[in-house]
mmCIF file of C-alpha atoms in Angstrom:
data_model
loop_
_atom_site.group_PDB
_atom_site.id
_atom_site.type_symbol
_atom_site.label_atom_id
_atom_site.label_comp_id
_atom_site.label_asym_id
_atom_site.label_seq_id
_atom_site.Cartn_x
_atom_site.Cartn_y
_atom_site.Cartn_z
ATOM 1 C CA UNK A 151 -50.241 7.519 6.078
ATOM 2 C CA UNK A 152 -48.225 7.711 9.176
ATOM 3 C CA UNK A 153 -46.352 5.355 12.016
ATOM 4 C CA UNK A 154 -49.051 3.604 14.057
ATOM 5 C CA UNK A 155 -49.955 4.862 17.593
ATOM 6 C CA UNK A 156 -48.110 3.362 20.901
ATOM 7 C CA UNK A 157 -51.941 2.736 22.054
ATOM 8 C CA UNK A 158 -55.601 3.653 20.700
ATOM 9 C CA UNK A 159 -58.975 2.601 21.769
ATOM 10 C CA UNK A 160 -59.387 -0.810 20.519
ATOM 11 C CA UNK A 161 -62.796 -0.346 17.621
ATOM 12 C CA UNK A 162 -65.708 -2.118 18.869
ATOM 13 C CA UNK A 163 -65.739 -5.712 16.234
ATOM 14 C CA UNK A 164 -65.987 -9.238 15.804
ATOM 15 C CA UNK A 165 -64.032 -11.239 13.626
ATOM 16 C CA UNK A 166 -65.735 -11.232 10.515
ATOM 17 C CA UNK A 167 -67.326 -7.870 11.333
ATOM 18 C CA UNK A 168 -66.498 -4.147 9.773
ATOM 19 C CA UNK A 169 -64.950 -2.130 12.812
ATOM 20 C CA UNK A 170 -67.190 0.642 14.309
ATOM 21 C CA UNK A 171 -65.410 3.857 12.769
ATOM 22 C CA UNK A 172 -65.122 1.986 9.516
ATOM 23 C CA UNK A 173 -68.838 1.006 9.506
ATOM 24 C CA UNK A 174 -69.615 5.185 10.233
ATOM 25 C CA UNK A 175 -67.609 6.457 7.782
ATOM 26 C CA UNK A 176 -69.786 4.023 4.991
ATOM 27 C CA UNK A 177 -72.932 4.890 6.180
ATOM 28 C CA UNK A 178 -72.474 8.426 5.493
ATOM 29 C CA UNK A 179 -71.132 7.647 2.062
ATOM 30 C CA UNK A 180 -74.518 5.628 1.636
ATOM 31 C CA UNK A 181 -76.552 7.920 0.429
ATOM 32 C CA UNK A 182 -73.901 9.737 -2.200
ATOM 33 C CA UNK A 183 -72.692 6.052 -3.170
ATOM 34 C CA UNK A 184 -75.067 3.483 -2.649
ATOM 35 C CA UNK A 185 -73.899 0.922 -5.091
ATOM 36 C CA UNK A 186 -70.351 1.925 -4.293
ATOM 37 C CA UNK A 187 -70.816 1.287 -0.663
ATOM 38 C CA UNK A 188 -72.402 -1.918 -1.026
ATOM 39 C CA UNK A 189 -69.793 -3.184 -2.589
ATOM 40 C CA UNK A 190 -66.906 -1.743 -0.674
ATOM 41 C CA UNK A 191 -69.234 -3.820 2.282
ATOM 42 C CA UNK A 192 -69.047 -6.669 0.671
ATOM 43 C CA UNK A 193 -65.036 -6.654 -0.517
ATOM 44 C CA UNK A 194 -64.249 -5.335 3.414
ATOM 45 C CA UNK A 195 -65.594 -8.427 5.214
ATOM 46 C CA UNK A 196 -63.277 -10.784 4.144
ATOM 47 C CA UNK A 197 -60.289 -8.466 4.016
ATOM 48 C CA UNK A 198 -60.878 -6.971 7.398
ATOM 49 C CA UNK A 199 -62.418 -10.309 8.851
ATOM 50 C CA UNK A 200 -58.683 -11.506 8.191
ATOM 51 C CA UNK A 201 -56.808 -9.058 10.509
ATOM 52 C CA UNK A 202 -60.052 -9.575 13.319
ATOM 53 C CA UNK A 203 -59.161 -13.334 13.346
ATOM 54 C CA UNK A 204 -55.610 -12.417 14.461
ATOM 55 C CA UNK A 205 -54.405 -14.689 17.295
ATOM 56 C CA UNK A 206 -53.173 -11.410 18.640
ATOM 57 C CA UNK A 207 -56.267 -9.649 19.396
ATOM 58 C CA UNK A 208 -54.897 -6.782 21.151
ATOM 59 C CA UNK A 209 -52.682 -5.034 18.266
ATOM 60 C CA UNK A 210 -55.289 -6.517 15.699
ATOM 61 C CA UNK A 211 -57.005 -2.938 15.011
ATOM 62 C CA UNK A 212 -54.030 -0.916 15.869
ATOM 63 C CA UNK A 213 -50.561 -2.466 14.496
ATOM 64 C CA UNK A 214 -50.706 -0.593 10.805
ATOM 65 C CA UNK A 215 -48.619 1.786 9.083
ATOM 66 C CA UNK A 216 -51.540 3.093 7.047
ATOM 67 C CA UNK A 217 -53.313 5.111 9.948
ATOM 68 C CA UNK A 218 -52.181 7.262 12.947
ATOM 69 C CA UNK A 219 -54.002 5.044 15.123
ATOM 70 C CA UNK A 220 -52.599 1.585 13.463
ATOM 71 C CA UNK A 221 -56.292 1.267 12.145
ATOM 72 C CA UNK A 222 -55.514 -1.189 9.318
ATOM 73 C CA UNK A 223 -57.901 0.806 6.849
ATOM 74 C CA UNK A 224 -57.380 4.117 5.093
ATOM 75 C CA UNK A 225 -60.197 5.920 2.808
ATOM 76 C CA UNK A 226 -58.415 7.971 -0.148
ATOM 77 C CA UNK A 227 -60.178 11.182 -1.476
ATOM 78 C CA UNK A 228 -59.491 12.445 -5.374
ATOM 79 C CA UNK A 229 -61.541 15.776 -6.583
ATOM 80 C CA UNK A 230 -60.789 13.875 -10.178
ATOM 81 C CA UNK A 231 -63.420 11.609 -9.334
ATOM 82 C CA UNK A 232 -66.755 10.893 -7.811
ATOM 83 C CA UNK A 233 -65.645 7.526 -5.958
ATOM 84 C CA UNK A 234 -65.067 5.253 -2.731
ATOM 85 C CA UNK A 235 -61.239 4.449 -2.788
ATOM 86 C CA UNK A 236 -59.500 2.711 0.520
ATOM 87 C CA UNK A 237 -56.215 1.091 1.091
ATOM 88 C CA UNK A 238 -56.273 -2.269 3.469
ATOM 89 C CA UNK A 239 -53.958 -4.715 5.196
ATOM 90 C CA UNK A 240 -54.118 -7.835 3.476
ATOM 91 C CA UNK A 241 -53.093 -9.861 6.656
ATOM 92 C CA UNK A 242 -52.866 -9.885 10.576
ATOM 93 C CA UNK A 243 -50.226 -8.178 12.261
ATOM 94 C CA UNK A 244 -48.755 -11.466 12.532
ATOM 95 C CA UNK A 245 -48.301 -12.617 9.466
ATOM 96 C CA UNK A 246 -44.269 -12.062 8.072
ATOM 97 C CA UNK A 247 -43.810 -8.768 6.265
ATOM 98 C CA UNK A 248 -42.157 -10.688 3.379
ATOM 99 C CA UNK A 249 -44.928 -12.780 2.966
ATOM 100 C CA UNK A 250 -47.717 -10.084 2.218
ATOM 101 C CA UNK A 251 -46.810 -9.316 -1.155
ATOM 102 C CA UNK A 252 -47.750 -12.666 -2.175
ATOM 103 C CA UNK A 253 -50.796 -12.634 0.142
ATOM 104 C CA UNK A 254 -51.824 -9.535 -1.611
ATOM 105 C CA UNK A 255 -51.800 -10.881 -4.926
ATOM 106 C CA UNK A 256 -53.916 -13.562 -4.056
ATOM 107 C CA UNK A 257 -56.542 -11.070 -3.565
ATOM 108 C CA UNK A 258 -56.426 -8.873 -6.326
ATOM 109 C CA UNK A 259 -59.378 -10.812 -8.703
ATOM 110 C CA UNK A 260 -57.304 -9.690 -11.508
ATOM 111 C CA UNK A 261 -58.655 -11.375 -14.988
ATOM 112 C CA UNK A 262 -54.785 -12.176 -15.653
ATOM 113 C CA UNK A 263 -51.660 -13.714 -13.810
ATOM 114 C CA UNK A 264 -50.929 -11.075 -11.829
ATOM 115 C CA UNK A 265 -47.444 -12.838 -10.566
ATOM 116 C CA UNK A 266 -45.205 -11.934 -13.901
ATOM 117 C CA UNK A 267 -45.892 -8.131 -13.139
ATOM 118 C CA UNK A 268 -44.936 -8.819 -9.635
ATOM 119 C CA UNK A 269 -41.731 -10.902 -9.722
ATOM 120 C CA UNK A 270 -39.365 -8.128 -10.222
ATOM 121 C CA UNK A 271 -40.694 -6.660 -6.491
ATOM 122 C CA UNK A 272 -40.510 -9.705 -4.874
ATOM 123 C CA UNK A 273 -36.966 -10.298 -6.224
ATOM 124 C CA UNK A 274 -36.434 -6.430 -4.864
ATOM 125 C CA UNK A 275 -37.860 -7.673 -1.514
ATOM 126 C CA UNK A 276 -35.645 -10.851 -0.445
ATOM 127 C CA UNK A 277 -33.963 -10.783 2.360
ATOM 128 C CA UNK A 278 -34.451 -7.211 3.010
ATOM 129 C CA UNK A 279 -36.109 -5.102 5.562
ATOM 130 C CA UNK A 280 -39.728 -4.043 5.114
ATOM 131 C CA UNK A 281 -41.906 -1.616 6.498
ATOM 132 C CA UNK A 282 -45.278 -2.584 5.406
ATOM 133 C CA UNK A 283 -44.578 -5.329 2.897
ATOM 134 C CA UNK A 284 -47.709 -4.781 1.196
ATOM 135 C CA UNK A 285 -50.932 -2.966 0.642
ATOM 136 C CA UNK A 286 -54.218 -3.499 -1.159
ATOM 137 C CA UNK A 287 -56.124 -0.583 -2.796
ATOM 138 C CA UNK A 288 -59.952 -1.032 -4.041
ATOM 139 C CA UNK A 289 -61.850 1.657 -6.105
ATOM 140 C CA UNK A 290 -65.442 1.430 -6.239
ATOM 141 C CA UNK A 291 -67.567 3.832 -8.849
ATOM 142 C CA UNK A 292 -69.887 3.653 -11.891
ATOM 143 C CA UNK A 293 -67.417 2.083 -13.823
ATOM 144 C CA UNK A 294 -66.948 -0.790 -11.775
ATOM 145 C CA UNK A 295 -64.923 -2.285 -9.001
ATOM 146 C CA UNK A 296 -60.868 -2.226 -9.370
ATOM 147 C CA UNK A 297 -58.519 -3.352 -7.336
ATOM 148 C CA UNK A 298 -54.313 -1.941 -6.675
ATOM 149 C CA UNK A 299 -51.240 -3.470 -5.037
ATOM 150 C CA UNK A 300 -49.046 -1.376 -3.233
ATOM 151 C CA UNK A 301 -45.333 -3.226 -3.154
ATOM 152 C CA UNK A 302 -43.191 -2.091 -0.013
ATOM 153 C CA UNK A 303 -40.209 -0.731 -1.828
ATOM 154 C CA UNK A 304 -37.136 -1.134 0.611
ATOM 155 C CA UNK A 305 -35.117 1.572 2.485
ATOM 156 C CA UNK A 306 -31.969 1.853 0.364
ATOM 157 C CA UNK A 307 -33.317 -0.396 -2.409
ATOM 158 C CA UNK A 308 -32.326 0.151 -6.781
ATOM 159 C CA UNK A 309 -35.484 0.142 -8.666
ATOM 160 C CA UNK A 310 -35.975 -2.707 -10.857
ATOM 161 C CA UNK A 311 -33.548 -2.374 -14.365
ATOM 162 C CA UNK A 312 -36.415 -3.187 -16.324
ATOM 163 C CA UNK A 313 -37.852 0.619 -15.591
ATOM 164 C CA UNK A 314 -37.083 3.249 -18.499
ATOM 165 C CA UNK A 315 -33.330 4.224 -18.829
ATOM 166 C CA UNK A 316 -34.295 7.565 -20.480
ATOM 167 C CA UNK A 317 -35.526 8.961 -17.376
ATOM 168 C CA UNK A 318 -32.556 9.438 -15.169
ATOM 169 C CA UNK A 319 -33.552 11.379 -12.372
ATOM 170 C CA UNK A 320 -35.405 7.708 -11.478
ATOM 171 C CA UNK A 321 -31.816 7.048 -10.409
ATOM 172 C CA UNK A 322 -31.463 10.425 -8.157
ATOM 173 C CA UNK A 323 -29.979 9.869 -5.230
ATOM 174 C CA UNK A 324 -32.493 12.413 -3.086
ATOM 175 C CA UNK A 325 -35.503 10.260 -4.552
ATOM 176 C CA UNK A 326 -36.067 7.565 -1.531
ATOM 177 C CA UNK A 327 -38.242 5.224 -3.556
ATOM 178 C CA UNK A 328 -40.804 4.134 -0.689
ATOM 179 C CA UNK A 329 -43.588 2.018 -2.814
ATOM 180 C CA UNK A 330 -44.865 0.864 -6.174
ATOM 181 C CA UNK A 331 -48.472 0.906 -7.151
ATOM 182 C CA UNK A 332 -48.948 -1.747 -9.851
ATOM 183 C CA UNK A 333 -52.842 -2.141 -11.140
ATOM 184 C CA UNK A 334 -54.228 -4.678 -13.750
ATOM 185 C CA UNK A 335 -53.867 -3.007 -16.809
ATOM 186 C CA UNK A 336 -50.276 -2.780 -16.690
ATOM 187 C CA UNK A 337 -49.808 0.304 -15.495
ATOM 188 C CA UNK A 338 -47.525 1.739 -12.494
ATOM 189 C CA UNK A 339 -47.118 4.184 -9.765
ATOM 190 C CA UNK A 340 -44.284 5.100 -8.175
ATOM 191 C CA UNK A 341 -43.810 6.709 -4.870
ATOM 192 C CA UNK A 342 -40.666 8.312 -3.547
ATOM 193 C CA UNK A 343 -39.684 10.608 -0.328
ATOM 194 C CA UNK A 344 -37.082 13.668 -0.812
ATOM 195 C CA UNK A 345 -35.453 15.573 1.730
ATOM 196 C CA UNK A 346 -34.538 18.505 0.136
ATOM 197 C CA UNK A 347 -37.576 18.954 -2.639
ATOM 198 C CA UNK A 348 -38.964 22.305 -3.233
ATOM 199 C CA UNK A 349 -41.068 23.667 -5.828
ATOM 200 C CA UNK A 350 -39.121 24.726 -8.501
ATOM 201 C CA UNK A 351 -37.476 21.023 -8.754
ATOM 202 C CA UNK A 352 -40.545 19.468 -8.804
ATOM 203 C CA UNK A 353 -42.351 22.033 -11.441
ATOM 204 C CA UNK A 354 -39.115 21.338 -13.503
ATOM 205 C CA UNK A 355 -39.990 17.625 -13.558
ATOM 206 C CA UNK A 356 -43.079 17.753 -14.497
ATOM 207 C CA UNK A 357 -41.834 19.588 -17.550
ATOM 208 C CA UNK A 358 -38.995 17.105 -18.298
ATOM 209 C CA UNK A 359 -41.590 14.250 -17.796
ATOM 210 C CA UNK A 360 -44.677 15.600 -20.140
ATOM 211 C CA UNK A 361 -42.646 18.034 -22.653
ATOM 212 C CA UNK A 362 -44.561 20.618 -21.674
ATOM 213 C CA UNK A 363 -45.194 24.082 -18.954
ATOM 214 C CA UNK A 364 -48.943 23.683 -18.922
ATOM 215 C CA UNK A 365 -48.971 20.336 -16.633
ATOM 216 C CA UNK A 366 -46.759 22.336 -14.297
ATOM 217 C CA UNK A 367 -48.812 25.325 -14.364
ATOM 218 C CA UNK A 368 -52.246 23.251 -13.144
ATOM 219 C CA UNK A 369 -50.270 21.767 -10.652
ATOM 220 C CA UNK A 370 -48.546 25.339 -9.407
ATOM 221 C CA UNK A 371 -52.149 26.427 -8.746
ATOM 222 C CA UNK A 372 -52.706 23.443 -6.432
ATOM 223 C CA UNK A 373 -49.901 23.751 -4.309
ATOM 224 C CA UNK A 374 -50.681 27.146 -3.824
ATOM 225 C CA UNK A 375 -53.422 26.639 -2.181
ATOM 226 C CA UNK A 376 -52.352 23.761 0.004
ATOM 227 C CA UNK A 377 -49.281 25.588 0.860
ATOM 228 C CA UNK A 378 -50.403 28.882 1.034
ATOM 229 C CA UNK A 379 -47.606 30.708 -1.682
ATOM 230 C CA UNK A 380 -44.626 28.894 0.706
ATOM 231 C CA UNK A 381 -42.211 26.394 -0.583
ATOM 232 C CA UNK A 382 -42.573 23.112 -0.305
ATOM 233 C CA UNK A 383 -42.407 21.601 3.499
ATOM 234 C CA UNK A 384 -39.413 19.468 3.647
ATOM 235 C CA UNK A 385 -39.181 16.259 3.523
ATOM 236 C CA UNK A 386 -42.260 15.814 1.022
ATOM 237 C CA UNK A 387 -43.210 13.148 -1.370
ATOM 238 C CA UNK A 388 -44.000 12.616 -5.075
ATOM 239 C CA UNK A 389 -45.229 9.903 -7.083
ATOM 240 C CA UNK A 390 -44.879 9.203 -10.997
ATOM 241 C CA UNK A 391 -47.651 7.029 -13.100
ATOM 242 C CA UNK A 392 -46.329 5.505 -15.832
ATOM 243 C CA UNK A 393 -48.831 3.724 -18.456
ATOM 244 C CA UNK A 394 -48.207 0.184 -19.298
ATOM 245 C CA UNK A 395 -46.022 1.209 -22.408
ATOM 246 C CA UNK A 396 -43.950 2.880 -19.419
ATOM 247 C CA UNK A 397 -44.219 6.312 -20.649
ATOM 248 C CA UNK A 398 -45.507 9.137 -17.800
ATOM 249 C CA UNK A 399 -48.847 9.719 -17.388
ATOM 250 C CA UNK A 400 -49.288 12.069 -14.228
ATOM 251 C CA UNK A 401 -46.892 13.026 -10.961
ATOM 252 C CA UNK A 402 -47.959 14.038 -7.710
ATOM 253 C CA UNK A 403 -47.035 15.854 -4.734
ATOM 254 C CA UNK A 404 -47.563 14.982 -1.290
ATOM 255 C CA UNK A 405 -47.048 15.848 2.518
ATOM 256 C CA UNK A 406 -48.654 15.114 5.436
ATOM 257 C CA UNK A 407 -51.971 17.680 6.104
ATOM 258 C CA UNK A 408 -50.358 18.207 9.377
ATOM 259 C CA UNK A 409 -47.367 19.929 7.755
ATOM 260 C CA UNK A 410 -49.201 22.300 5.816
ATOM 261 C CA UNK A 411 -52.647 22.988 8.134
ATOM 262 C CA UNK A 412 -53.191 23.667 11.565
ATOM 263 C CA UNK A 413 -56.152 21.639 12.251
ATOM 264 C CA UNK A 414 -58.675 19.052 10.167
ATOM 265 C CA UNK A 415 -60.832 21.696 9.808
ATOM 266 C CA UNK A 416 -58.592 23.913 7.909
ATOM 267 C CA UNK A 417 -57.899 21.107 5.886
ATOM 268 C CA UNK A 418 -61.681 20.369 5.362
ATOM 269 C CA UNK A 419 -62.710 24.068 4.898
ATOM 270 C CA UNK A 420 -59.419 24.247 2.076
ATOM 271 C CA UNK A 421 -60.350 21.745 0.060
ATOM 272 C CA UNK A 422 -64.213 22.004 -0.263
ATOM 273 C CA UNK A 423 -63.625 25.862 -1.051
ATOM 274 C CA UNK A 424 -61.675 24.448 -4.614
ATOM 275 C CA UNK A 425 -64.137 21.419 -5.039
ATOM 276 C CA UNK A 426 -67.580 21.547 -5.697
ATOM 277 C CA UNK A 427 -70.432 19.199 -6.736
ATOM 278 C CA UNK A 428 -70.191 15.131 -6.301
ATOM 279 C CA UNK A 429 -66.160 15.038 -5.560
ATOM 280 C CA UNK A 430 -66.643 17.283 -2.583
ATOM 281 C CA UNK A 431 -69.622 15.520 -1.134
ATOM 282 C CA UNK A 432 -67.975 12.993 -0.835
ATOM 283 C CA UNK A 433 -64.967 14.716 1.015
ATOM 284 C CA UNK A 434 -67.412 16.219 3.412
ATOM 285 C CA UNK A 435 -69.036 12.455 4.070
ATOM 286 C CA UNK A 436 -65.721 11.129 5.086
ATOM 287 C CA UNK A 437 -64.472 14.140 7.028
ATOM 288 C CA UNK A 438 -67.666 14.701 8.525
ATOM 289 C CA UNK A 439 -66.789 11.977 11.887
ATOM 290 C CA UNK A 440 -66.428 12.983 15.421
ATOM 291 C CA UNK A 441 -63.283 14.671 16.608
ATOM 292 C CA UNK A 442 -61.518 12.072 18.780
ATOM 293 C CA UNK A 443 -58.124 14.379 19.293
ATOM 294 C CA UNK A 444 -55.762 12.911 16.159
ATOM 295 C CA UNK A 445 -55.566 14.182 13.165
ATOM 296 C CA UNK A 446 -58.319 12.529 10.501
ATOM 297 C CA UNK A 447 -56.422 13.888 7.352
ATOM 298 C CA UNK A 448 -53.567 11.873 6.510
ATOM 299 C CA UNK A 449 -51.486 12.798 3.767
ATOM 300 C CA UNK A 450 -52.787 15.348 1.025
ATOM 301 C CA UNK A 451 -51.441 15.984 -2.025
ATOM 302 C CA UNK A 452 -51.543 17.891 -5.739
ATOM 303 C CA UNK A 453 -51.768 15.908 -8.988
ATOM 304 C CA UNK A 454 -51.159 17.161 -12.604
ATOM 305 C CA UNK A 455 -52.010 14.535 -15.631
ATOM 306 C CA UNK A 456 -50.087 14.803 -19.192
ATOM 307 C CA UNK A 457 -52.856 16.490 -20.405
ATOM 308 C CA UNK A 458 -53.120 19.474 -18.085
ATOM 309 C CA UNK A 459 -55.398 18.084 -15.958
ATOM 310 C CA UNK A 460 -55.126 18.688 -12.285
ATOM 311 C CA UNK A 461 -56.583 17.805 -8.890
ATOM 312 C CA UNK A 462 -56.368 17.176 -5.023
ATOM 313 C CA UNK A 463 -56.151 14.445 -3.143
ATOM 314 C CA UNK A 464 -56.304 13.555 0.741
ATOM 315 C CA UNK A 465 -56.209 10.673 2.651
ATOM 316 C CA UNK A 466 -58.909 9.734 5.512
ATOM 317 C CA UNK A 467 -58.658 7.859 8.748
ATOM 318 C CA UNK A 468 -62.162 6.384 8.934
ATOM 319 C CA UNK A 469 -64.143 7.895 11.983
#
């Protein structure tokens, strides 16, 4: 994810209608994910139909945080899974920041209240400064459709009181909390920025978090080949899942591909030499539009699960 562009090409829609790169980037998933895509068609004309009935139709495909262009769509890539995974706007650019939270909710199709789980991030929320507000993810694969809410965490802002008191280094002042990730069963993600985070810190939390070396080892194999045997670029970002009984599940690391690569196609040619079979067809699908001189890979990022389990991960600015 990254600030939006001054100015981009405006992507050729109507207001109920999928924009043009967004409509690409699905048909080349169609043949690896055909029940997948026709869903994520379905879900997407509604959401985006929202932002192309903006009364200002000149920043309408161009005013979001999630892309380099302000496209308000993102596609997210996982070699743990064979899926299609995005991240939306849930309103126009004109709709208040610290009323998309709330929006958001709204369309999450969750089969419980989903405002109890949120109240403690709205509380964080009022009266402060937002850069996004919030964010809806959608997974769609053969074990059905789910749906995320990203909560805009603000600059400065204590985490709720309510998180777990036994892990302290929540509280570390170089941890920027940036975002919470809060899904229907319960569970939640946590996203943070760090300044001065290098590898040894973040292998040493992984430890402290699982009890464990062999999480940390999966993961040290993944970094090393996204950054090449170098220490970590600085700043970076990591991100915690905690179950809904609010012990750790997984962390992740995080950077923009820029920061690590020299081009997409480094980036492309990285990853699908460590993935193979469904998970990196499905890379190759959504990296596979034209060049149009930005970058297409967004952030990338390592993942290690309590088990041992690791994988990759890369974001995609549909093209």
């Amino acid at each position: 994810m990254g600030p939006a562009a001054a100015t981009t090409t405006r992507p050729a829609a109507t207001p109920s209608a999928i924009p043009a790169a967004v409509g690409a980037t699905l048909d080349r998933l169609a043949p690896l994910l055909p029940g997948a895509v026709a869903a994520a068609r379905a879900a997407l004309r509604p959401q985006l139909g929202l932002v192309g009935r903006s009364v200002w139709p000149e920043v309408a495909w161009r005013f979001s945080r999630l892309t380099n262009t302000g496209l308000p769509i993102e596609f997210a890539w996982s070699s743990r899974e064979t899926a299609l995974r995005y991240t939306v706007e849930v309103a126009p650019p004109e709709a208040p920041d610290p009323g998309r939270l709330a929006l958001a909710a709204r369309q999450l199709g969750w089969p419980h209240d989903p405002l109890p789980a949120l109240a403690p991030w709205l509380a964080l929320q009022q009266g402060q400064e937002l850069r996004f507000g919030a964010w809806l993810g959608a997974r769609f694969s053969s074990a059905g459709p789910a749906t995320k809410l990203y909560a805009d965490v603000p600059p400065g802002a204590a985490l709720p009181a309510a998180l777990p008191a036994a892990q302290p280094w929540l509280r570390s002042p170089s941890l920027h909390w940036r975002m919470a990730g809060l899904n229907a069963d319960h569970s939640l993600e946590l996203y943070a920025q760090s300044a001065d985070l290098d590898r040894r810190r973040l292998l040493d939390l992984g430890q402290g978090l699982f009890g464990t070396p062999v999480p940390g080892a999966a993961l040290s194999r993944h970094l090393d080949l996204l950054c090449g045997g170098q220490d970590l670029p600085r700043p970076s970002g990591l991100s915690v899942v905690f179950g809904g009984d609010l012990r750790p599940r997984a962390l992740t690391w995080f950077c923009f591909a820029k920061a690590v690569f020299r081009d997409d196609e480094q980036v492309r040619q990285t990853l699908l030499s460590a993935v193979d079979g469904a998970p990196a067809a499905v890379y190759a699908a959504l990296a596979a539009g034209p060049a149009d001189g930005r970058w297409r890979n967004g952030m990338v990022g390592a993942g290690v699960d309590a088990g041992g389990s690791g994988w990759l991960q890369c974001g995609l600015r549909p093209t």
